[in-house]
PDB file of C-alpha atoms and ligand atoms in Angstrom:
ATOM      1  CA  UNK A   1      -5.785  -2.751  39.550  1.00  0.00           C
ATOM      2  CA  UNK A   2      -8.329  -5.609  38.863  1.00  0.00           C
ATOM      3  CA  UNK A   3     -10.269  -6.572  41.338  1.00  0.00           C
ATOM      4  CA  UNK A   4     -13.271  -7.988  39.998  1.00  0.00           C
ATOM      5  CA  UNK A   5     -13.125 -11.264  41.299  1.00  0.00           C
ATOM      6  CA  UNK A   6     -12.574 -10.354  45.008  1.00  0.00           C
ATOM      7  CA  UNK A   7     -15.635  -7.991  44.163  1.00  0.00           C
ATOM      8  CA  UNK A   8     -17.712 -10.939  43.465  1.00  0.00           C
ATOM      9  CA  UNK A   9     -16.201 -13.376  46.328  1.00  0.00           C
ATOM     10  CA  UNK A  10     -17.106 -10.886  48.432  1.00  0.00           C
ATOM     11  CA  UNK A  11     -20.662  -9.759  47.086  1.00  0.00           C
ATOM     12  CA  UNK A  12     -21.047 -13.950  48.051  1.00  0.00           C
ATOM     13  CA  UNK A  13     -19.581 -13.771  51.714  1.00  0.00           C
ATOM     14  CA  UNK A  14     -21.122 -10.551  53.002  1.00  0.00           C
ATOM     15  CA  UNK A  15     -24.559 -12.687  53.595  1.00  0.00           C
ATOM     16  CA  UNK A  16     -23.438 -15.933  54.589  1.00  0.00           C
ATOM     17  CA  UNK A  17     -20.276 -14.004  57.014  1.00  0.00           C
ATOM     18  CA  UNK A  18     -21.064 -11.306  59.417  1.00  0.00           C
ATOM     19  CA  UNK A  19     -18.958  -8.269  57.855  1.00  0.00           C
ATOM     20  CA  UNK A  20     -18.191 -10.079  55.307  1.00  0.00           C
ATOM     21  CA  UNK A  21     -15.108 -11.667  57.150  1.00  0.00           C
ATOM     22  CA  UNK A  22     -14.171 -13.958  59.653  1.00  0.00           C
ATOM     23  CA  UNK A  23     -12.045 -11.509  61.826  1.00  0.00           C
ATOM     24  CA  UNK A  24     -13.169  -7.558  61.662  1.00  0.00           C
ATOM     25  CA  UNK A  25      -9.454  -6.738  61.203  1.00  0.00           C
ATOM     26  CA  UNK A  26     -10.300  -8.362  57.686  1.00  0.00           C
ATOM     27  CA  UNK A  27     -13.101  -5.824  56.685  1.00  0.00           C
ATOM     28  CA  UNK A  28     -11.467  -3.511  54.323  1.00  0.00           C
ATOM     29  CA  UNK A  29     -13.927  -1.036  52.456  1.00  0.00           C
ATOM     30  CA  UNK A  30     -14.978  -1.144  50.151  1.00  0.00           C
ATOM     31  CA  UNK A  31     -13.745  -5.017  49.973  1.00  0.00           C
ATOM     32  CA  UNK A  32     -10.902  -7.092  51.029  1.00  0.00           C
ATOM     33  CA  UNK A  33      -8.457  -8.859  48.536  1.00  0.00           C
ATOM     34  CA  UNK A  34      -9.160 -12.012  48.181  1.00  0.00           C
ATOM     35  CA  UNK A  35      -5.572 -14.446  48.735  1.00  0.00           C
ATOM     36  CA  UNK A  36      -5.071 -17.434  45.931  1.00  0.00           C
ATOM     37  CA  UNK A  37      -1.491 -18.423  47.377  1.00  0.00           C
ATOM     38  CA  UNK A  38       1.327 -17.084  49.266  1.00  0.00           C
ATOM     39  CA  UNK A  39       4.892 -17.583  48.824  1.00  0.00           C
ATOM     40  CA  UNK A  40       7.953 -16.148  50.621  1.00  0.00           C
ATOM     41  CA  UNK A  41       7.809 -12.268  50.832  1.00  0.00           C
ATOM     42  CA  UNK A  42       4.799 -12.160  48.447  1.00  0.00           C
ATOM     43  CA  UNK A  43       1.120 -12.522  48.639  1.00  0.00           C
ATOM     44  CA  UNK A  44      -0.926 -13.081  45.434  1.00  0.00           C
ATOM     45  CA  UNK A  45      -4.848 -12.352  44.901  1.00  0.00           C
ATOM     46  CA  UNK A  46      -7.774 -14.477  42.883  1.00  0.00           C
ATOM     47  CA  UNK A  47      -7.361 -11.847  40.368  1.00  0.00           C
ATOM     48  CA  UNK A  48      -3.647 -12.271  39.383  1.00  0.00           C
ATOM     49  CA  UNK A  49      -2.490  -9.134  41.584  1.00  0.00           C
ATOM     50  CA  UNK A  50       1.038  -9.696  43.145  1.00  0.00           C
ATOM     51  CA  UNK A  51       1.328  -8.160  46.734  1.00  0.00           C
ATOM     52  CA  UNK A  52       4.744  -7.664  49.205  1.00  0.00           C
ATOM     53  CA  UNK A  53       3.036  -8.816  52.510  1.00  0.00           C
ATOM     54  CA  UNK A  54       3.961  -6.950  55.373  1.00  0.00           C
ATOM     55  CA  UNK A  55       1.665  -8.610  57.443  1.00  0.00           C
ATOM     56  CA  UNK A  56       2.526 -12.070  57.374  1.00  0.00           C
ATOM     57  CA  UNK A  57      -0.969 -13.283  59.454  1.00  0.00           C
ATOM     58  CA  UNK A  58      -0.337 -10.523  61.953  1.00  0.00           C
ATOM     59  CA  UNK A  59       3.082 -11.930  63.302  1.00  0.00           C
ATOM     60  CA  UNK A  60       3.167 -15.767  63.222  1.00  0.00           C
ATOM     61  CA  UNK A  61       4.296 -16.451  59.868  1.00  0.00           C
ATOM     62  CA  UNK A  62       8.073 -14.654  60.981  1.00  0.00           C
ATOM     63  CA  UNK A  63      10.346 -17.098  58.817  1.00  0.00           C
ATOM     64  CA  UNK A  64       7.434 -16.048  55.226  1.00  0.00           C
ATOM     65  CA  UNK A  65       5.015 -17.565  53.490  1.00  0.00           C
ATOM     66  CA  UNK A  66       5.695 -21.633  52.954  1.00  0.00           C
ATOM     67  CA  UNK A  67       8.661 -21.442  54.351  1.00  0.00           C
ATOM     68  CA  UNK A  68      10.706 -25.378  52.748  1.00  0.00           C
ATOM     69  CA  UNK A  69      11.489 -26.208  56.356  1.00  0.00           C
ATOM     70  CA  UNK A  70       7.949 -25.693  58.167  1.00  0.00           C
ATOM     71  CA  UNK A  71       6.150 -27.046  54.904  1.00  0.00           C
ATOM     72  CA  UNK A  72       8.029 -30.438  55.601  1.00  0.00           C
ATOM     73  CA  UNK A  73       7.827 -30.569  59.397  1.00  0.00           C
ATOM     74  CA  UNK A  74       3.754 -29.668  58.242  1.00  0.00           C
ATOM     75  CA  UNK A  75       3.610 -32.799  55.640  1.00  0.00           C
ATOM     76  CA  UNK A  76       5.977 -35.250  58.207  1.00  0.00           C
ATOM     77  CA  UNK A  77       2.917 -34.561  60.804  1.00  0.00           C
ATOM     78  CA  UNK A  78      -0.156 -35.232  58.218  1.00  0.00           C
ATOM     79  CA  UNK A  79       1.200 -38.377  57.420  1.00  0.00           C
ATOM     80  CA  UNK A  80       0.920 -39.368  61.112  1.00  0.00           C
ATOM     81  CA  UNK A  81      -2.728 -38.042  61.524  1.00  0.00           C
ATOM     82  CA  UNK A  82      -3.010 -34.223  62.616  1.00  0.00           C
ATOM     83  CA  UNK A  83      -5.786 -34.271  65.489  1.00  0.00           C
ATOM     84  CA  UNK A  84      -5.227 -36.903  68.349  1.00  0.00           C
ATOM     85  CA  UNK A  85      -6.744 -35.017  71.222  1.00  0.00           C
ATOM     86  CA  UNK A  86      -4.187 -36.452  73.378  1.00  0.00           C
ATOM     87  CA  UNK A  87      -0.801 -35.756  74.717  1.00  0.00           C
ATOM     88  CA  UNK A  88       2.492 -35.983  72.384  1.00  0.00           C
ATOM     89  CA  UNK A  89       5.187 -35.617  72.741  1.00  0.00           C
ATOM     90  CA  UNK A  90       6.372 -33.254  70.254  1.00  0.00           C
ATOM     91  CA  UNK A  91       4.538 -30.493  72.758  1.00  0.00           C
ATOM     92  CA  UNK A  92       7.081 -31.441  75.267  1.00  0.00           C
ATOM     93  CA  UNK A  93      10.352 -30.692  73.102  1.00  0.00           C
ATOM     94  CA  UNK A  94       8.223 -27.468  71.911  1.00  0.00           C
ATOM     95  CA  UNK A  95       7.715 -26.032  75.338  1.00  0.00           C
ATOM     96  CA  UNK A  96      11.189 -27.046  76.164  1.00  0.00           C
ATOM     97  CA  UNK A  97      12.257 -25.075  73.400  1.00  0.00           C
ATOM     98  CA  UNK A  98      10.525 -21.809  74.471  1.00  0.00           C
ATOM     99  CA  UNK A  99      11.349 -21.986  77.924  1.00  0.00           C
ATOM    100  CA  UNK A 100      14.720 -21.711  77.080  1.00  0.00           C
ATOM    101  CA  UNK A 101      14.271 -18.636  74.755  1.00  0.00           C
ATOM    102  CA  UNK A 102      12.756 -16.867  77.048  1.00  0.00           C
ATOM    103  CA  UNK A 103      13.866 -16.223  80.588  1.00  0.00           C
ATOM    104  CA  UNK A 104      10.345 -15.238  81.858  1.00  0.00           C
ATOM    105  CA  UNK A 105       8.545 -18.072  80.540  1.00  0.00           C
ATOM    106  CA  UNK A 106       8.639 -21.181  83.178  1.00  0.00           C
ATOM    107  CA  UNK A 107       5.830 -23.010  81.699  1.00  0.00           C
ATOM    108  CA  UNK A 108       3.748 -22.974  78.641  1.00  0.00           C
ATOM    109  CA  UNK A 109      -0.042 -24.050  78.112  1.00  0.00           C
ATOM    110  CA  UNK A 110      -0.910 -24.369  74.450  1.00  0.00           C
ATOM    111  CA  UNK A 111      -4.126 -22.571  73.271  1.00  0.00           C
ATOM    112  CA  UNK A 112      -5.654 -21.951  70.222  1.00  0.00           C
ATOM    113  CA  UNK A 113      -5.744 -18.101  69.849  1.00  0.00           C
ATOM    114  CA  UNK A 114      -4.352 -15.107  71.555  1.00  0.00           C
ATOM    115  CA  UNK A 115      -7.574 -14.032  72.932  1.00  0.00           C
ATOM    116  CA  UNK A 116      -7.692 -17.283  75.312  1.00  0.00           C
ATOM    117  CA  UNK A 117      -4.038 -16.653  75.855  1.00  0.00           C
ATOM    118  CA  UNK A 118      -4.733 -12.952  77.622  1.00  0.00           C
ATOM    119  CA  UNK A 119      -7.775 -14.403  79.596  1.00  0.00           C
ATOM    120  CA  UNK A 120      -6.363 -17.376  80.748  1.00  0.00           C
ATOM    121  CA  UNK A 121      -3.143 -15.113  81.731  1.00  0.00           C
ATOM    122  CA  UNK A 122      -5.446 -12.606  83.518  1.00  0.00           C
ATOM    123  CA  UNK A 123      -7.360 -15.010  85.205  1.00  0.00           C
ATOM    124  CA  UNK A 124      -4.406 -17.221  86.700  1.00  0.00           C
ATOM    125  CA  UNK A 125      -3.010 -13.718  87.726  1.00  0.00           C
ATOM    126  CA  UNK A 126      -6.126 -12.689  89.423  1.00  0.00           C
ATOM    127  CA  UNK A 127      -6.044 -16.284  91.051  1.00  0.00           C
ATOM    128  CA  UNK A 128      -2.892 -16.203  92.038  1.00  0.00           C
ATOM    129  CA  UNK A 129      -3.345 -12.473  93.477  1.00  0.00           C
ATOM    130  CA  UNK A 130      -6.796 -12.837  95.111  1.00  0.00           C
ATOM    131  CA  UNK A 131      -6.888  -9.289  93.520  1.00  0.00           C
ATOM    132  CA  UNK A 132      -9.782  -8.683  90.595  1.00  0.00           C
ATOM    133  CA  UNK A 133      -8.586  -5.197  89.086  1.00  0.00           C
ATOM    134  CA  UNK A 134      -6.089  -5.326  86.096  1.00  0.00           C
ATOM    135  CA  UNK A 135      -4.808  -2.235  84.208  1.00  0.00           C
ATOM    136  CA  UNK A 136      -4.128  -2.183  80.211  1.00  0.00           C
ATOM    137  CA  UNK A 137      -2.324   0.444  78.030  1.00  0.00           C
ATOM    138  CA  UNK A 138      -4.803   2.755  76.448  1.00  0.00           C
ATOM    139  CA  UNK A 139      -5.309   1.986  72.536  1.00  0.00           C
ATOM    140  CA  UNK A 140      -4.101  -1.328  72.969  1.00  0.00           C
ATOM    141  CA  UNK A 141      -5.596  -4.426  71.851  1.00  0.00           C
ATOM    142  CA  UNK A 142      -4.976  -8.300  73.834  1.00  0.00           C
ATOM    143  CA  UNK A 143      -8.245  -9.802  71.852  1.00  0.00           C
ATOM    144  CA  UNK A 144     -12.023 -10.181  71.778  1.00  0.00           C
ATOM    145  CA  UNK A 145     -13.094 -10.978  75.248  1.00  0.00           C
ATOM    146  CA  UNK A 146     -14.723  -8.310  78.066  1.00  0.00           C
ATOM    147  CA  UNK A 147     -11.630  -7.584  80.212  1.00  0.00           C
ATOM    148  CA  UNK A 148      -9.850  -6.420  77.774  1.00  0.00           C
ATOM    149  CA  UNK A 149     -12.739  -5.150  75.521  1.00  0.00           C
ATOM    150  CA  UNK A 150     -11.835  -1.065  76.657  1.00  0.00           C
ATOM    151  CA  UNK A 151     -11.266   2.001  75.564  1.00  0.00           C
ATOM    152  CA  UNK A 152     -10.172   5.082  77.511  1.00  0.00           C
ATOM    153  CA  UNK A 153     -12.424   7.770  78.400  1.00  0.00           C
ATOM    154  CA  UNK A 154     -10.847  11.033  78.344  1.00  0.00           C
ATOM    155  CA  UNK A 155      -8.747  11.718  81.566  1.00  0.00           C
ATOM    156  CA  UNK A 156      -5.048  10.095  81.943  1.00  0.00           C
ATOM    157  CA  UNK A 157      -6.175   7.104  84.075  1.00  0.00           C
ATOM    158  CA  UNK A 158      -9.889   5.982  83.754  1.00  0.00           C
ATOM    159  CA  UNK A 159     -12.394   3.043  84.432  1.00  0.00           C
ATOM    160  CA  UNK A 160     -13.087   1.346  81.608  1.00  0.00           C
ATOM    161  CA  UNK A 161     -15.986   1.554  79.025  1.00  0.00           C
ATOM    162  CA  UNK A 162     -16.923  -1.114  76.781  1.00  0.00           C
ATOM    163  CA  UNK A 163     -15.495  -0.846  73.110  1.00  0.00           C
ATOM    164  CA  UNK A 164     -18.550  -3.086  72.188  1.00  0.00           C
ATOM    165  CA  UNK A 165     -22.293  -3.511  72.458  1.00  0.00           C
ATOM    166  CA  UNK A 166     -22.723  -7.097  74.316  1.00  0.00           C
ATOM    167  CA  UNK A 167     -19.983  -6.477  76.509  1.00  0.00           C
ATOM    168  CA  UNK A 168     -21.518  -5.010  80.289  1.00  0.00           C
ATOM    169  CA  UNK A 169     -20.508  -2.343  81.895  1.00  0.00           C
ATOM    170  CA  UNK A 170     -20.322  -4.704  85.462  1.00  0.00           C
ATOM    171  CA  UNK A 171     -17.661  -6.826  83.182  1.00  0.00           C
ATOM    172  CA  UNK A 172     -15.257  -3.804  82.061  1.00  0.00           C
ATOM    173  CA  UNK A 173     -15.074  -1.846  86.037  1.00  0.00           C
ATOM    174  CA  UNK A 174     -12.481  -4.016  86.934  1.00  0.00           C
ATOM    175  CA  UNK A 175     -10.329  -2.629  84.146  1.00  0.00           C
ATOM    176  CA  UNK A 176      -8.330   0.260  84.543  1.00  0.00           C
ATOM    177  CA  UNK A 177      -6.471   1.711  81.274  1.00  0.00           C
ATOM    178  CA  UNK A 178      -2.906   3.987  81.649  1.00  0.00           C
ATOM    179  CA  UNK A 179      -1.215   5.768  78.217  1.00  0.00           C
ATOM    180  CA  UNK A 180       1.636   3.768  76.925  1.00  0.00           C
ATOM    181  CA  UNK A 181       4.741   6.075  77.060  1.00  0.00           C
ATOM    182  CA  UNK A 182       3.769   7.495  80.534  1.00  0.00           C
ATOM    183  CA  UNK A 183       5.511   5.881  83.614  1.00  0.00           C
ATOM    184  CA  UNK A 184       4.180   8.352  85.817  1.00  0.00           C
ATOM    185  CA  UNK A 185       0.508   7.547  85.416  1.00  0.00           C
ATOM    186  CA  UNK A 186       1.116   3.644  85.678  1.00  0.00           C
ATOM    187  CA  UNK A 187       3.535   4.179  88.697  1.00  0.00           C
ATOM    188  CA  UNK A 188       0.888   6.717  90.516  1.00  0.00           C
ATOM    189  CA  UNK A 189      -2.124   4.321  89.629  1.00  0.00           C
ATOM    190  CA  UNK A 190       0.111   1.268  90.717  1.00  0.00           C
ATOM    191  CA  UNK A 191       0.906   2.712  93.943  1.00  0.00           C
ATOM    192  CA  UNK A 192      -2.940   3.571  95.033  1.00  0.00           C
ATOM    193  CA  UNK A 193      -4.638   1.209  93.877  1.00  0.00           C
ATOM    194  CA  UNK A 194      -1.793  -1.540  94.932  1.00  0.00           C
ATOM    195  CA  UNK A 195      -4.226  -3.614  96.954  1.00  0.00           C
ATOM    196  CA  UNK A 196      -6.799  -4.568  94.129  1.00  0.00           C
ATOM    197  CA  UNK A 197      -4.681  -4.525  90.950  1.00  0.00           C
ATOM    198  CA  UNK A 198      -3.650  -8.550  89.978  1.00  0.00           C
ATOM    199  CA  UNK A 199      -1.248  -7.455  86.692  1.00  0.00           C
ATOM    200  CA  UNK A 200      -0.711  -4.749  84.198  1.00  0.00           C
ATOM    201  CA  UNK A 201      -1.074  -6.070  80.018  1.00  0.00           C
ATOM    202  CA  UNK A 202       0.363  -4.660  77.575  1.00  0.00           C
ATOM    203  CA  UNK A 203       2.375  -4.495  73.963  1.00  0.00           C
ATOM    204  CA  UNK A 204       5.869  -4.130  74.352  1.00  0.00           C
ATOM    205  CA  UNK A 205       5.439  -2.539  71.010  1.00  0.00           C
ATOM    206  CA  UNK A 206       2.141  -1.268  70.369  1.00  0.00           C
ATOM    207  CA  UNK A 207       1.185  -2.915  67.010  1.00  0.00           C
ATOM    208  CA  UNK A 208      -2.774  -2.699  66.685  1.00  0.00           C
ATOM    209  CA  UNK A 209      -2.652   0.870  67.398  1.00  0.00           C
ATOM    210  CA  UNK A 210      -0.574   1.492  63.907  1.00  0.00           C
ATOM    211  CA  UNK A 211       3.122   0.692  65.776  1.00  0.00           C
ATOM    212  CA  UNK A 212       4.176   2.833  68.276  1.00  0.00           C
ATOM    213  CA  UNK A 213       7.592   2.498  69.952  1.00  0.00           C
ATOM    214  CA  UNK A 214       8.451   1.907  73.687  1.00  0.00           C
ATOM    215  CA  UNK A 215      10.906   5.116  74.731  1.00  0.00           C
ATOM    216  CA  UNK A 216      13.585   4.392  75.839  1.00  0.00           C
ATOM    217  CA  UNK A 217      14.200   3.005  78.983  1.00  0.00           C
ATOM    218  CA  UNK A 218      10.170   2.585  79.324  1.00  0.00           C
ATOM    219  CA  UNK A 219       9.593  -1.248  79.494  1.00  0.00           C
ATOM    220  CA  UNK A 220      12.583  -1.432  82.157  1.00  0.00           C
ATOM    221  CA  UNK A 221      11.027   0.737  84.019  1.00  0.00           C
ATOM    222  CA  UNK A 222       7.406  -0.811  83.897  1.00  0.00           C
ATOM    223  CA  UNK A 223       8.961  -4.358  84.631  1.00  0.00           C
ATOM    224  CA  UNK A 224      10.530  -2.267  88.146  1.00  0.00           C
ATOM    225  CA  UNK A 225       7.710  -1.204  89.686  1.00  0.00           C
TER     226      UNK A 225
HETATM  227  C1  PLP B   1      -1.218  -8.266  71.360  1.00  0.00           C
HETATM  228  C2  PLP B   1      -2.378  -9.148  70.995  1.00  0.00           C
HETATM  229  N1  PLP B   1      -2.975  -9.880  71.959  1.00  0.00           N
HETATM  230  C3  PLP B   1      -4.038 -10.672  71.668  1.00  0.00           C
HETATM  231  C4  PLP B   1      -4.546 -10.756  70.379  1.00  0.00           C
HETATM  232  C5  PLP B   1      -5.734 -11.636  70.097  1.00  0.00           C
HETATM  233  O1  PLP B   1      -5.366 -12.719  69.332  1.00  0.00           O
HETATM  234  P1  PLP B   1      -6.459 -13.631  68.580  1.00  0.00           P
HETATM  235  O2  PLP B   1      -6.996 -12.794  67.463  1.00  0.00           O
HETATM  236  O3  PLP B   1      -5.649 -14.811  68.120  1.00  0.00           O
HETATM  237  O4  PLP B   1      -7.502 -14.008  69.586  1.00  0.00           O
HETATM  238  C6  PLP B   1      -3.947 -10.037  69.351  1.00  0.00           C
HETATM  239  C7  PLP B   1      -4.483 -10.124  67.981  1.00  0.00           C
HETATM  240  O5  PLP B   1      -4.243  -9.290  67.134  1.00  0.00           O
HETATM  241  C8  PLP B   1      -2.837  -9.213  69.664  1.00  0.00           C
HETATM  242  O6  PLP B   1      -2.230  -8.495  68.708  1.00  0.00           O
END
């Protein structure tokens, strides 16, 4: 396969990007493809190279790439302007929308990336609770700041380490981690340390740890206690 020209983009970015890339989950050795355009099912490179993407921006392109019906709803917005920095009322109808998918949801705040989406979750949980401990799935990943920032030491249920220079330990000790699959160890650590711990976070279905299934009957019974 020729990829000379991803070679070369790269060769350009890896001083001017750190890694090369503006997410790490981009860094493929001994380079990443570089994308031209994106249609549907299929992903194509600056070098020609046709690709079937099963990736699809890590979940939020669902319906494929430039999908008719988005692409219009897209160029009916940009002729009205597409940064106001003010309410409209198209995030109304929107949240109205997914509160009605979902049972759970009641309310929606708009953010920009799923990392502020797990922080700002954690910390109205911890508000709400009074409680600072919260307690993750080992292996899984809810984005790039320190609560989260964890990975298991060995041991079934452990304190959490950082995963990253920069991050302190002081940050990371309120952060307990539990293996997915195992509703003894989250009932057990649930149960002692009831009194401190504000929520539990997980993937329903662990996808940054390759994809890993929920058995059955596990989510049900982590919802319970
Ligand atoms: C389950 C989960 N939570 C949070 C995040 C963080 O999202 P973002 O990269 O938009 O900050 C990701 C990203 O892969 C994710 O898969």
């Amino acid at each position: 396969m020729d990829l000379r020209k991803s070679e070369e983009l790269y060769s350009k970015a890896i001083s001017l990007l750190p890694g090369g890339v503006s997410s790490p989950v981009r860094a493929i050795k001994p380079y990443p493809f570089y994308t031209s355009n994106a249609i549907g099912s299929r992903i194509f490179d600056v070098d020609g190279n046709e690709y079937i993407d099963y990736c699809m921006a890590y979940g939020p392109l669902i319906l494929g790439h430039a999908h008719p019906e988005v692409k219009k709803a897209i160029l009916n917005q940009l002729q009205k302007g597409w940064l106001y920095g003010t309410p409209i009322e198209i995030e109304i109808e929107y949240a109205n929308l997914i509160t009605k998918l979902y049972d759970s949801i009641e309310m929606v705040r708009f953010v920009n990336t799923g990392s502020e989406a797990t922080m700002s979750a954690i910390r109205v949980a911890r508000g709400f609770t009074g409680k600072d401990k919260i307690v993750k799935i080992e292996g899984s990943y809810h984005g790039a700041h320190e609560a989260v920032l964890v990975k298991a030491g060995s041991g079934a249920t452990t304190h959490g380490i950082p995963d990253s220079a920069g991050v302190p330990v002081d940050f990371v000790k309120n952060t307990f981690q539990v293996e997915f699959n195992n509703i003894e160890t989250l009932t057990e650590l649930l149960e002692r340390k009831k009194d401190e711990i504000a929520a539990v976070i997980m993937e329903p279905v662990m996808g940054n740890a390759s994809l890993i299934l929920p058995e059955k009957g596990y989510l049900k019974e982590v919802r319970k206690v």
